[in-house]
Short mmCIF file of C-alpha atoms and ligand atoms in Angstrom, two decimals:
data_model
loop_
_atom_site.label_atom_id
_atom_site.label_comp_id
_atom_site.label_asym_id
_atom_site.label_seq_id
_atom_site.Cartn_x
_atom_site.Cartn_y
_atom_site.Cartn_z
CA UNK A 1163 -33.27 -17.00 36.97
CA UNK A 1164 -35.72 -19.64 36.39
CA UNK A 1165 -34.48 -22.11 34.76
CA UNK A 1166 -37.69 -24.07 33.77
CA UNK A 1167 -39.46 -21.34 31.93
CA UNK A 1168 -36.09 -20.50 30.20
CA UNK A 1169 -35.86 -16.76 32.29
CA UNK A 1170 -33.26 -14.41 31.24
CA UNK A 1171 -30.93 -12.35 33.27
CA UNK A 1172 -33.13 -8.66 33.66
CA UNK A 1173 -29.85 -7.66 31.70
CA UNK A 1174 -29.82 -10.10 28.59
CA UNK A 1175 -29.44 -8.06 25.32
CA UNK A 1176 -32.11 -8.42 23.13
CA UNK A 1177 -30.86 -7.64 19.55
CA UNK A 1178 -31.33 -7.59 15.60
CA UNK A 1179 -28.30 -7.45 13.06
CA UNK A 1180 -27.94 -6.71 9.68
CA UNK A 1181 -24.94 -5.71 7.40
CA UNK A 1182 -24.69 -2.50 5.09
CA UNK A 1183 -23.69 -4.09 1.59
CA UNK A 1184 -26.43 -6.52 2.70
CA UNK A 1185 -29.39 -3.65 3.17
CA UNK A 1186 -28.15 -0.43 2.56
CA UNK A 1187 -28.21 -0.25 -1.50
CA UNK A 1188 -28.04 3.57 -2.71
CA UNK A 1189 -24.47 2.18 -4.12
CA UNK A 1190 -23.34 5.31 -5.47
CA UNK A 1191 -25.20 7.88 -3.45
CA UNK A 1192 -23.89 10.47 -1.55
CA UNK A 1193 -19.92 10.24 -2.54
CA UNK A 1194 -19.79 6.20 -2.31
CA UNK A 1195 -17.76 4.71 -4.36
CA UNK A 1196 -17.91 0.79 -5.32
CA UNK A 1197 -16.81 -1.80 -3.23
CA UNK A 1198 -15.26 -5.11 -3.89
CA UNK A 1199 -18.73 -6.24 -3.59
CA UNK A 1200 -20.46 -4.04 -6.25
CA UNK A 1201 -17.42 -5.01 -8.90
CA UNK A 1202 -18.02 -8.77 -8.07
CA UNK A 1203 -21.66 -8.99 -8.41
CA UNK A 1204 -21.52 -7.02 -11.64
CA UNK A 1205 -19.69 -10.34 -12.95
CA UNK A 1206 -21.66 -12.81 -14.95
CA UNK A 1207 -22.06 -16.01 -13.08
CA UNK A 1208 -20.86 -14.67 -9.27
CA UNK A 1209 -23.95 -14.19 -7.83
CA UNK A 1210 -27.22 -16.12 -8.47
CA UNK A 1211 -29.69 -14.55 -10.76
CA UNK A 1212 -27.34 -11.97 -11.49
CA UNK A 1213 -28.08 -10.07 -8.10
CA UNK A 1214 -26.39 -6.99 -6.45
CA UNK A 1215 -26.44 -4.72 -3.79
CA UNK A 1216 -27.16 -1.56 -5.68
CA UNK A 1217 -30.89 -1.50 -4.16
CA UNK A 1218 -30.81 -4.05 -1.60
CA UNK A 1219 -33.15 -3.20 1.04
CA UNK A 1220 -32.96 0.99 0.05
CA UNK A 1221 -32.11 1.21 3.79
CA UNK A 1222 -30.14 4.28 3.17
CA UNK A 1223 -33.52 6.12 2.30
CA UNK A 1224 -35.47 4.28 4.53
CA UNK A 1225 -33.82 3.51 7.65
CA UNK A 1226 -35.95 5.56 10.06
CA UNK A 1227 -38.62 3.25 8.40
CA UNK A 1228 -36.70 0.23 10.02
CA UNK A 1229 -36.02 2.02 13.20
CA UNK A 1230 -39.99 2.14 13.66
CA UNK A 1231 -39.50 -1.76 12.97
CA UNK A 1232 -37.19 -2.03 16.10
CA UNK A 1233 -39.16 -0.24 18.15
CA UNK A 1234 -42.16 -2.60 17.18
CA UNK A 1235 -39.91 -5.32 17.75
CA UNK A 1236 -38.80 -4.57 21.25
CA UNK A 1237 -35.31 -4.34 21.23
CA UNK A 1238 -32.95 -2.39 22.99
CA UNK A 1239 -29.82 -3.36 21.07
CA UNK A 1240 -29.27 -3.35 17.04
CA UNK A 1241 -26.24 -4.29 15.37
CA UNK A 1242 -25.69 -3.14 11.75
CA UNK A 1243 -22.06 -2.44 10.08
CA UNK A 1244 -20.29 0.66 8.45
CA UNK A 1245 -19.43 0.88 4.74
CA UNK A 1246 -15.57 2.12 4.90
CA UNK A 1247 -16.35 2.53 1.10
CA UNK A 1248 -18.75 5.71 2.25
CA UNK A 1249 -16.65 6.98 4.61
CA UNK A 1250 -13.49 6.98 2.81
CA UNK A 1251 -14.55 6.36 -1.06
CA UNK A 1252 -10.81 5.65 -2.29
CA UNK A 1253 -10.49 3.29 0.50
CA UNK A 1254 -7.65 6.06 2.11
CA UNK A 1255 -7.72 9.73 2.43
CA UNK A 1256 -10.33 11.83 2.04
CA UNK A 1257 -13.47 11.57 3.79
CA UNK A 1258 -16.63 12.06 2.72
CA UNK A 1259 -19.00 13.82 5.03
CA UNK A 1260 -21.88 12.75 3.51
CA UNK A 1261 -20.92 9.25 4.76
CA UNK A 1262 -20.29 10.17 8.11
CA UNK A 1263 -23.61 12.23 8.39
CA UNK A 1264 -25.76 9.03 7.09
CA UNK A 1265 -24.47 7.31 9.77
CA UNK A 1266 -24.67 10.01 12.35
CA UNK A 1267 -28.38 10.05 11.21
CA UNK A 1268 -29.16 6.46 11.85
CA UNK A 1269 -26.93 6.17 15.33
CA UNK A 1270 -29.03 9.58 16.75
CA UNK A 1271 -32.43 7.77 15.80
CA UNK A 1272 -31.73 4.39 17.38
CA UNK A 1273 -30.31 6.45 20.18
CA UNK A 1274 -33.62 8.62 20.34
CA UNK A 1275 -35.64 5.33 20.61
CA UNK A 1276 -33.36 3.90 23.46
CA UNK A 1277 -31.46 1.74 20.83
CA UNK A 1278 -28.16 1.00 21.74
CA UNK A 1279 -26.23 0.76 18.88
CA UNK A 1280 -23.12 -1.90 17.78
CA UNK A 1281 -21.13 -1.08 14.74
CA UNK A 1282 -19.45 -3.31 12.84
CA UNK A 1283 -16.37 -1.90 10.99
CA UNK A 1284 -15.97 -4.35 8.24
CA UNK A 1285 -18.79 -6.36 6.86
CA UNK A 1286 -17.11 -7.64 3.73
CA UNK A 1287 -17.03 -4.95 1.68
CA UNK A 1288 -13.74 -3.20 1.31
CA UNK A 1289 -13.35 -0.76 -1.12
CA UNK A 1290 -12.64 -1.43 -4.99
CA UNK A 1291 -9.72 1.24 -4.95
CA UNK A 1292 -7.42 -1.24 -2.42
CA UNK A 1293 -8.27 -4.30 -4.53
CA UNK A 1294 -7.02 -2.31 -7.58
CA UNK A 1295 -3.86 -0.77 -5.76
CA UNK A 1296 -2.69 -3.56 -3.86
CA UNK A 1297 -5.24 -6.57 -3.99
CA UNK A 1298 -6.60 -5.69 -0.34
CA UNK A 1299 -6.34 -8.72 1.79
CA UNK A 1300 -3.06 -9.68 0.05
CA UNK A 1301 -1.18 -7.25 1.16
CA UNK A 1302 -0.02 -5.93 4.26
CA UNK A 1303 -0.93 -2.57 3.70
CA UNK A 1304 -4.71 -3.63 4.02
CA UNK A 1305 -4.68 -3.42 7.88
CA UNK A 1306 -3.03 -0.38 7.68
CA UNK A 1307 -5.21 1.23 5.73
CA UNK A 1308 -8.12 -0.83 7.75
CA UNK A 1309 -6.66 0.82 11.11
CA UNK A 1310 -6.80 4.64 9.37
CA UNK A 1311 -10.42 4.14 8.05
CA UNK A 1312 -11.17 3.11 12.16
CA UNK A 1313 -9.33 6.26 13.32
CA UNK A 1314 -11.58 8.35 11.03
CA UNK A 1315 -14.72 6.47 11.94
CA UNK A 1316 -14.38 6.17 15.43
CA UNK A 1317 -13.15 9.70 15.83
CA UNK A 1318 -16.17 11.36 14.30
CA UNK A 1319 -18.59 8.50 15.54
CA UNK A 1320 -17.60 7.60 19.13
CA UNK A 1321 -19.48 10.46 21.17
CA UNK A 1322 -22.27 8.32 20.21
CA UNK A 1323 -20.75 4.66 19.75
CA UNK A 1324 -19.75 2.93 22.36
CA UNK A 1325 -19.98 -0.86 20.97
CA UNK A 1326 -17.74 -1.56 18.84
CA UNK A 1327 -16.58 -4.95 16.90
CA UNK A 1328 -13.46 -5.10 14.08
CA UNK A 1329 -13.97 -7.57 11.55
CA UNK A 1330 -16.59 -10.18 10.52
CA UNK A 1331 -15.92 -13.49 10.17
CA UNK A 1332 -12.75 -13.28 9.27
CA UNK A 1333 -12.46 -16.80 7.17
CA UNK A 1334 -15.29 -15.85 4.90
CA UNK A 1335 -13.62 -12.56 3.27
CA UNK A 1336 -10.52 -14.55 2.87
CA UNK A 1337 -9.92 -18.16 2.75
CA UNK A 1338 -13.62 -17.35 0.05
CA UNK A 1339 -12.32 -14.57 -1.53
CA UNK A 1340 -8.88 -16.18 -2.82
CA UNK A 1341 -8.88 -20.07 -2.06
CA UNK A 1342 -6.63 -22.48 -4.10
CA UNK A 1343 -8.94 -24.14 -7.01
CA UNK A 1344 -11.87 -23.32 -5.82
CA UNK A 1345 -14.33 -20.88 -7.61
CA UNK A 1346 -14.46 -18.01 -4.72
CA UNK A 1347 -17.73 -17.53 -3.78
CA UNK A 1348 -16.87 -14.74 -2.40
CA UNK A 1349 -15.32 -10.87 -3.41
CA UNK A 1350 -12.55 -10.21 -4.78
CA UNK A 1351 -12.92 -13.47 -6.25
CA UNK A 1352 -9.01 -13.65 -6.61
CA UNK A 1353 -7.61 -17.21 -7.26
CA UNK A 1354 -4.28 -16.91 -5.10
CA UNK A 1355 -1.28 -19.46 -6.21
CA UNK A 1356 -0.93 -21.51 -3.01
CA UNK A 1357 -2.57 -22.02 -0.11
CA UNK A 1358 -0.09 -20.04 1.61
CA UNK A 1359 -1.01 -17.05 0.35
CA UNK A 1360 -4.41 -18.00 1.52
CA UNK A 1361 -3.43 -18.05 5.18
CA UNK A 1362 -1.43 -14.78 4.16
CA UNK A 1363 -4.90 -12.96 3.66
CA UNK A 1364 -6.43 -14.26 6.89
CA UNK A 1365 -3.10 -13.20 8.75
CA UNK A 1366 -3.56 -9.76 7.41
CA UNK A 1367 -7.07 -9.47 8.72
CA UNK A 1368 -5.96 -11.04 11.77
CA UNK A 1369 -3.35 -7.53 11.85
CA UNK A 1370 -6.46 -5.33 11.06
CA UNK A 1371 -8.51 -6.61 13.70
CA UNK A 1372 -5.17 -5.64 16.44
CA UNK A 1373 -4.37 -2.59 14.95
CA UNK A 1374 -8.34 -1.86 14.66
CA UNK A 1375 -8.17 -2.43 18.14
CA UNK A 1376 -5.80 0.15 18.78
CA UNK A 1377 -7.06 2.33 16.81
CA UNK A 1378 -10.61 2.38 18.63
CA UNK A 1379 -9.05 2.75 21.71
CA UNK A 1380 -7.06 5.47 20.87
CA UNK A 1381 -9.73 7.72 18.90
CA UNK A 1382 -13.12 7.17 21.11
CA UNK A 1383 -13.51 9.99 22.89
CA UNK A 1384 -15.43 8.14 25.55
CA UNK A 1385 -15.10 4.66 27.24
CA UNK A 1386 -16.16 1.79 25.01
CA UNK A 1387 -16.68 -2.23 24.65
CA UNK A 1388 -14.28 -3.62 21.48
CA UNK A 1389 -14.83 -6.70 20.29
CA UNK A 1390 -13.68 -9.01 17.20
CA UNK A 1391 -17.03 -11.26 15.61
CA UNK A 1392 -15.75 -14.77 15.08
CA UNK A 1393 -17.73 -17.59 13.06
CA UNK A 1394 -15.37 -20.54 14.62
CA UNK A 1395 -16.61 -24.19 13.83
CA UNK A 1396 -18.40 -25.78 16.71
CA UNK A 1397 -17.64 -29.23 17.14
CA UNK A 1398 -20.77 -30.53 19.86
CA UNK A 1399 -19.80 -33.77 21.04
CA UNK A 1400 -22.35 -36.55 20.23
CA UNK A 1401 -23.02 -37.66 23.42
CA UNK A 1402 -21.84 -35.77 26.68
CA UNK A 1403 -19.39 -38.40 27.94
CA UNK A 1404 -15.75 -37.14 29.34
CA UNK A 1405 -14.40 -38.56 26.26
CA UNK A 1406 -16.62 -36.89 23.62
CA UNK A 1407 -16.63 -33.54 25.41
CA UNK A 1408 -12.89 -34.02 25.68
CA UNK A 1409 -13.10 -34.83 21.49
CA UNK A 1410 -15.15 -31.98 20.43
CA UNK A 1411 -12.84 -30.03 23.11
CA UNK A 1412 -9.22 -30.84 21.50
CA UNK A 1413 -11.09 -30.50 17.84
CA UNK A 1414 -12.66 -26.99 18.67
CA UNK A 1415 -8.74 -25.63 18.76
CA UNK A 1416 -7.59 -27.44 15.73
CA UNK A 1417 -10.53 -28.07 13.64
CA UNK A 1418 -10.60 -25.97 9.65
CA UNK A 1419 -9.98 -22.17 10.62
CA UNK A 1420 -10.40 -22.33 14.14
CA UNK A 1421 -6.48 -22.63 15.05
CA UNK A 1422 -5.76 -20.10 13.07
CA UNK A 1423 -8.04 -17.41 13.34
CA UNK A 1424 -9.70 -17.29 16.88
CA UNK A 1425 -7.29 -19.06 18.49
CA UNK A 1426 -4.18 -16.22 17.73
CA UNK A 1427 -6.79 -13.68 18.48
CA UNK A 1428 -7.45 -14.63 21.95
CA UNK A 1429 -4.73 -16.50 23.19
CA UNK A 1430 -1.83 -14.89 21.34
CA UNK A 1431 -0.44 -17.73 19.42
CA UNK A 1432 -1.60 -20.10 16.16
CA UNK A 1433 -2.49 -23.63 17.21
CA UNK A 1434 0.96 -25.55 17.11
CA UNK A 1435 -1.20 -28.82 15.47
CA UNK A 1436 -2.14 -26.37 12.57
CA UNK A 1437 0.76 -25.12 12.52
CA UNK A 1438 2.15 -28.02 11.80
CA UNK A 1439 -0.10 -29.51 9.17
CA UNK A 1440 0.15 -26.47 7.25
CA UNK A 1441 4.48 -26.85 6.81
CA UNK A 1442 5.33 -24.55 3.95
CA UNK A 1443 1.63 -22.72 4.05
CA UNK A 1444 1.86 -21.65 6.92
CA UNK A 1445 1.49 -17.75 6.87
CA UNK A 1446 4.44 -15.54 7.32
CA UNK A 1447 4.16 -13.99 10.66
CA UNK A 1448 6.28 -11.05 11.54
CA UNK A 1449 8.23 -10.21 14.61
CA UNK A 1450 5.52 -8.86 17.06
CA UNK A 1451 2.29 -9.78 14.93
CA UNK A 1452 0.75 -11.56 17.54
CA UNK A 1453 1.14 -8.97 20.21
CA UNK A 1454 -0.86 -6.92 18.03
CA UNK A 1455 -3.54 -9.93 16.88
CA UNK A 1456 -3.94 -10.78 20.64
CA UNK A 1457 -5.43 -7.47 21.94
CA UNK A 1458 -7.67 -7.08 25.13
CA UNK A 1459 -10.90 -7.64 24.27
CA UNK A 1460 -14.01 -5.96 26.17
CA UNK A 1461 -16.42 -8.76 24.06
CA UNK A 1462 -16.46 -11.92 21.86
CA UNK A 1463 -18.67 -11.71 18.88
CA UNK A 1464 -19.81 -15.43 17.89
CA UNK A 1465 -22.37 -15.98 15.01
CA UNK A 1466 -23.12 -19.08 15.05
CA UNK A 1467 -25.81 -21.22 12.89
CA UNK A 1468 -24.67 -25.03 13.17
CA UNK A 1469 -22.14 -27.46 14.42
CA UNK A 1470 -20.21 -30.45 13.64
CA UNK A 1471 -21.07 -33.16 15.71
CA UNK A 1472 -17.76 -35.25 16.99
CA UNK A 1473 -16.86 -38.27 19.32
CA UNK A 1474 -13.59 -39.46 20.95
CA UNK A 1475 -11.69 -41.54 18.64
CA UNK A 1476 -7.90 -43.69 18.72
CA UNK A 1477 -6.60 -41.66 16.23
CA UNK A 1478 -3.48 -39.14 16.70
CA UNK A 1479 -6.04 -36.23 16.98
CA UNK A 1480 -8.27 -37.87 19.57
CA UNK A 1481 -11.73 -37.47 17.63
CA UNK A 1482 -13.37 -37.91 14.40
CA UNK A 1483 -16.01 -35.45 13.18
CA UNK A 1484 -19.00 -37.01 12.14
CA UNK A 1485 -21.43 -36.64 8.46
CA UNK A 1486 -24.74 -35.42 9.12
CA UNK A 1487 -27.15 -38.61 8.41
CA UNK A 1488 -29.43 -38.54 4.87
CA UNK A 1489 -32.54 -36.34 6.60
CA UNK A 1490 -30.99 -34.92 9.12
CA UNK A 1491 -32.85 -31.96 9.35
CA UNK A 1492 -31.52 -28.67 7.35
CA UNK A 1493 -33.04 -25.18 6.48
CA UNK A 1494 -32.48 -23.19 3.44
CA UNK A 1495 -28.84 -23.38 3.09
CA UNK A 1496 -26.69 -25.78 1.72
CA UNK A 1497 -24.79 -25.65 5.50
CA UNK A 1498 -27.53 -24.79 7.84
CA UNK A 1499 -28.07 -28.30 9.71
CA UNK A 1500 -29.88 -27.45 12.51
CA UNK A 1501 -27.89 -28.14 15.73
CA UNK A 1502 -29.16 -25.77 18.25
CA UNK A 1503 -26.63 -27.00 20.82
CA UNK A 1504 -23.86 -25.10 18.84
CA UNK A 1505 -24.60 -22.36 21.20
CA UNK A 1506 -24.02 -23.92 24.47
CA UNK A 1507 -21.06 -25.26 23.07
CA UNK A 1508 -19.62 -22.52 21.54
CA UNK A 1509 -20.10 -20.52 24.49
CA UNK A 1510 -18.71 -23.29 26.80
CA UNK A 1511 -15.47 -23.88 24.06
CA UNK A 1512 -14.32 -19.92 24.25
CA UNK A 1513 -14.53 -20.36 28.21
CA UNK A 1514 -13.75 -23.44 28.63
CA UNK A 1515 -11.22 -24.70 25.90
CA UNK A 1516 -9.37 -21.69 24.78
CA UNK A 1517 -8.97 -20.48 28.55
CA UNK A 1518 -11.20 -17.82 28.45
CA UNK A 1519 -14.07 -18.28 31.13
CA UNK A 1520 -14.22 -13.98 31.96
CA UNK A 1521 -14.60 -12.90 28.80
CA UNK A 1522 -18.13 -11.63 27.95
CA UNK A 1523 -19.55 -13.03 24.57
CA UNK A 1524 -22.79 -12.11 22.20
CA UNK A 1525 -24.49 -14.13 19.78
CA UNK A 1526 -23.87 -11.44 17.45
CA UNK A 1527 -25.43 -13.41 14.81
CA UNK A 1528 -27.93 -16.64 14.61
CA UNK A 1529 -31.06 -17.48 12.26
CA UNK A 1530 -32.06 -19.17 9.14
CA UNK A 1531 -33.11 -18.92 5.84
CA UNK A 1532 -36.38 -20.57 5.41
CA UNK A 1533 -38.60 -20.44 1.98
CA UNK A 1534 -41.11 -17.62 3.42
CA UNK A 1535 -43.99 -17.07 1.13
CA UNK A 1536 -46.70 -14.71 1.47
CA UNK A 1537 -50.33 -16.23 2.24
CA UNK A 1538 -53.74 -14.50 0.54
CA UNK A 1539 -54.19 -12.78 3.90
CA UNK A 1540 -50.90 -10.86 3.20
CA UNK A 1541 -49.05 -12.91 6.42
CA UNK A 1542 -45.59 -14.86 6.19
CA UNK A 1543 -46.38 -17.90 8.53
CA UNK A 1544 -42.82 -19.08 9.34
CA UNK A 1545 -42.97 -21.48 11.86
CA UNK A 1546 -39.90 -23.44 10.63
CA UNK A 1547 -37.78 -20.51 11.53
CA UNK A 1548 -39.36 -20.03 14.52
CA UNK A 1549 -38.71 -24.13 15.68
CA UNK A 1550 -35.04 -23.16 14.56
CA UNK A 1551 -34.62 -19.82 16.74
CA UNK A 1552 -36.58 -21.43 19.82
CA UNK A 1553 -34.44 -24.38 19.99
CA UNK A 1554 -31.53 -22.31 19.92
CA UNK A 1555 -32.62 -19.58 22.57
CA UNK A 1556 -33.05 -22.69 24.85
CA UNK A 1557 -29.32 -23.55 24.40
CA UNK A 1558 -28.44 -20.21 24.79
CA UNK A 1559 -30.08 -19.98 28.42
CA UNK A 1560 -28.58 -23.22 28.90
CA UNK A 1561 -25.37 -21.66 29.01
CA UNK A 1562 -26.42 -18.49 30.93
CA UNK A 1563 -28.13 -20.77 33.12
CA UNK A 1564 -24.57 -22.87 33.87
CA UNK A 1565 -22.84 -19.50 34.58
CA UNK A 1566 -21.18 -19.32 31.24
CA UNK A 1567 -20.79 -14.99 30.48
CA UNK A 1568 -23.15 -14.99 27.38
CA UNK A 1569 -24.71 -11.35 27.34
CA UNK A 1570 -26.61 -11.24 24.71
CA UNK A 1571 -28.26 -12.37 21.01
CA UNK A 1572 -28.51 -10.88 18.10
CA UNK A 1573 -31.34 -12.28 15.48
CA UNK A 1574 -29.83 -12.65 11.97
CA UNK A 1575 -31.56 -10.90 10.87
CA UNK A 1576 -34.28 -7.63 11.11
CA UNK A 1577 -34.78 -7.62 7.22
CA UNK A 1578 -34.41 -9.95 4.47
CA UNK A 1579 -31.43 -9.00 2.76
CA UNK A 1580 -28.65 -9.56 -0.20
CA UNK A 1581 -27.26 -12.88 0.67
CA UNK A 1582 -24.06 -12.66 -1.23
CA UNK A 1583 -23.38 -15.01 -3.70
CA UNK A 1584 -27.22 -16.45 -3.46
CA UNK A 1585 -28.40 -12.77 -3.98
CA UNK A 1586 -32.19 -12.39 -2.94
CA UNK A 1587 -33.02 -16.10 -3.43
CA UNK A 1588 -32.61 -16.71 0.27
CA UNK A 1589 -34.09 -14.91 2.65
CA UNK A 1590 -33.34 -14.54 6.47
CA UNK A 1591 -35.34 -11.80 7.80
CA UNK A 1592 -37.92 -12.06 10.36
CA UNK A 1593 -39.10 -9.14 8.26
CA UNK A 1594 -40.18 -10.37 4.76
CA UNK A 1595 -38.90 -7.61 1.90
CA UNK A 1596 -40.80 -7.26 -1.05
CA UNK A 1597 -38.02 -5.99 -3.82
CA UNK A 1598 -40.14 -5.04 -6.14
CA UNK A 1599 -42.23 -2.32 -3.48
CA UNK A 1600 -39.78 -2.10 -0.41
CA UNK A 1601 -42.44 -3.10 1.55
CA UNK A 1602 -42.01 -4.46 5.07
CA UNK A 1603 -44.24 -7.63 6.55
CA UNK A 1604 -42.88 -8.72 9.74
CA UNK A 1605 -43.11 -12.61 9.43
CA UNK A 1606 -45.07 -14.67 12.12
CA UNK A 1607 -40.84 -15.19 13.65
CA UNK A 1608 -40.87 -11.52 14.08
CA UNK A 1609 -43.79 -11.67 16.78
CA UNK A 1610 -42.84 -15.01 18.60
CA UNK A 1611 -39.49 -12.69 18.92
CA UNK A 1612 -41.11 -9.62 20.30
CA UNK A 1613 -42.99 -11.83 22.64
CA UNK A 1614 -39.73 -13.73 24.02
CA UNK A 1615 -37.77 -9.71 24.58
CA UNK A 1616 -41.18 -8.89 25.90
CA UNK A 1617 -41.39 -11.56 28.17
CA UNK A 1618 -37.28 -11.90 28.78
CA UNK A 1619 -37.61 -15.81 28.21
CA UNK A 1620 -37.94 -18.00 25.17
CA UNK A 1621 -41.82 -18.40 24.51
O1 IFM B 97 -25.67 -13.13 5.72
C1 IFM B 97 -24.57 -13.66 6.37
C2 IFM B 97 -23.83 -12.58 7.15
O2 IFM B 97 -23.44 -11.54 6.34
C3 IFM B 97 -22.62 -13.16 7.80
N1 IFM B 97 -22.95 -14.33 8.58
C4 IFM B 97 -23.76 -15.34 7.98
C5 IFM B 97 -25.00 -14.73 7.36
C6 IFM B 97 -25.87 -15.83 6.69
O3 IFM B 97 -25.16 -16.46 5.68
#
């Protein structure tokens, strides 16, 4: 590997992601019924500009449309997730066909194009009918249910699936969806009485993900990769002293949802520190829950976008995280400070700090929304997103290049798409989407992508 010209490994996974609520649209085609998604959107005031994902990107109609955009793109590798809501309608029992066929459709035409394909079984958007019974993520029940809709999935998909990852980003479709005195910005949208109850929803994921994990073992028909997608934050220390790499080390186990989300999944147990903090929150956590949680896992899933920048401190914690200076640079998100080191040092935490060093991880998500316009000649010139993604492909082969198991990278993402609560207002395709025609105009980030899988190095 040559390290100068930023070489990949002949094996690197190039990739693309998207979600279904995000692109799919075609809400109540086919035997779908709504999500928790579709009933939050239609509320005044949840998502900007009154947005939802009934249309979306029409990908349902036109996905062999995008497949021709993979191809053009070069990859070998797309990740996009499954709608349990069109697979199983009422969220349990019966299952629609017409769910399973769409995406039998769309897994044979990557396939036919040498597209290998990673499905996501939970992208957000659970179905309506489990919010109504038993307020989905509140109740236990939620990751049983979440373990039968993988059983009929993986059983009727996984001849021709053999990448498979559980949940996404576990913290957003919980601690968002129900947090203490905050307005949710996220589906259901529940206001929960304590923060207890909080940590209750995340624990029940954290059950779904295990039994998930079971469940895909036990139904695929042929050998596969399981994985669980994790959005941990990154603390990068400010300089790369012992002590500040020891800092952003002991703060990558504690720090917001990281001891109590990725660290139970891989290493079996909630951080103690945590633990602690939270007292009488603190989720109640069953005899043998974390035997479940803390299944074998074939890959990590990271999506990563920034960091929090620490150094060592003589405090009782050992570090102090540190504000992002007035003009510190930022894309088109309220949290998208650019810190393309997050990757090296996300990588390096999983191996490193939680233990891990063997266990293979993706970038199964990383990008930016930037304000993409379309010029008179009809081209989206976006070379802000392409400064982002080039910086951080060059701290991703930094951590290929020190040894560190990272596999692959997924761009977030192949389309502009429905942001959730910010609707259509910011875009993060290296595709452009035109709403009002469904037309496709791969920005300028699209080619300086094809040219980096082309060449197998960051151009
Ligand atoms: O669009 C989302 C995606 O659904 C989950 N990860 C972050 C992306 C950008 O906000």
């Amino acid at each position: 590997m040559n390290v100068a010209s930023y070489q990949f490994p002949a094996a690197f996974q190039w990739g693309a992601a998207t979600a279904a609520y995000q692109i799919e649209g075609a809400a109540t085609a086919d035997g779908r019924k709504p999500s928790v998604w579709d009933r939050f959107s239609a509320i005044r005031g949840r998502v900007l500009k009154g947005d939802t994902g009934a249309i979306a990107c029409d990908h349902y109609h036109r996905y062999e449309q995008d497949i021709q955009l993979m191809v053009k793109l070069g990859i070998r590798h797309y990740r996009f997730s499954i709608a349990w809501s069109r697979i199983l309608p009422e969220g349990r029992g019966n299952v629609n066909w017409a769910g399973i066929d769409f995406y039998q459709r769309l897994v044979d035409g990557l396939l036919s194009h040498g597209i290998t394909p990673h499905a996501t079984l939970f992208h957000w958007d659970s179905p309506q009918a489990l919010e109504d019974r038993y307020g989905s993520w509140r109740s236990r029940e939620m990751a049983l249910d979440f373990a039968d809709y993988v059983t009929a999935v993986v059983s009727r998909l996984g001849d021709r699936i053999t990448h498979w990852m559980t949940l996404n980003e576990i913290l957003c479709f919980t601690h968002m969806g129900y947090a203490v005195d905050k307005i949710p910005p996220h589906a259901p949208g529940t206001q929960v009485k304590s923060l207890k109850e909080v940590w209750q929803t995340s624990h029940h994921a954290l059950l779904a993900h295990g039994l998930g994990c079971q469940a895909i073992r036990a139904a695929s028909p042929i050998p596969c990769s399981v994985a669980l997608v994790d959005n941990p934050v990154i603390p990068v220390p400010i300089t790369e002293s012992a002590a500040d790499i020891a800092a952003a080390q002991a703060a990558f186990s504690t720090i917001e949802g990281n001891g109590g989300i990725i660290v139970p999944a891989l290493t079996g147990a909630y951080s103690p520190v945590l633990l602690e903090r939270l007292g009488a929150n603190a989720p109640d956590i069953q005899t043998g829950d974390l035997d479940i949680i803390h299944q074998p896992l074939d890959a990590l899933g990271l999506n990563l976008y920034s960091g929090t920048y620490v150094r060592a401190a003589d405090n009782p914690c050992g570090y102090v995280c540190l504000a992002y200076p007035t003009g510190y640079p930022r894309l088109h998100m309220p949290w998208l400070w650019v810190v393309p080191d997050a990757i090296y040092w996300g990588v390096r935490h999983v191996g490193k700090t939680l233990g891990q060093s063997d266990l293979p991880i993706v970038m199964t998500e990383n990008g930016c929304a930037a304000q993409d316009e379309v010029n008179a000649a009809g081209e989206v010139i976006d070379s802000d997103r392409i400064f982002y993604l080039r910086q951080y492909l060059k701290s991703a082969h930094r951590a290929v290049a020190e040894g560190y198991p990272l596999q692959g990278y997924f761009v977030w993402s192949l389309l502009d798409n429905f942001e959730w609560s910010w609707g259509y207002d910011r875009r993060f395709g290296i595709t452009y989407v035109d709403y009002a025609t469904q037309q496709r105009i791969p920005k300028a980030s699209f080619h300086w992508y094809a040219e980096c899988i082309r060449q197998n190095r960051v151009c």
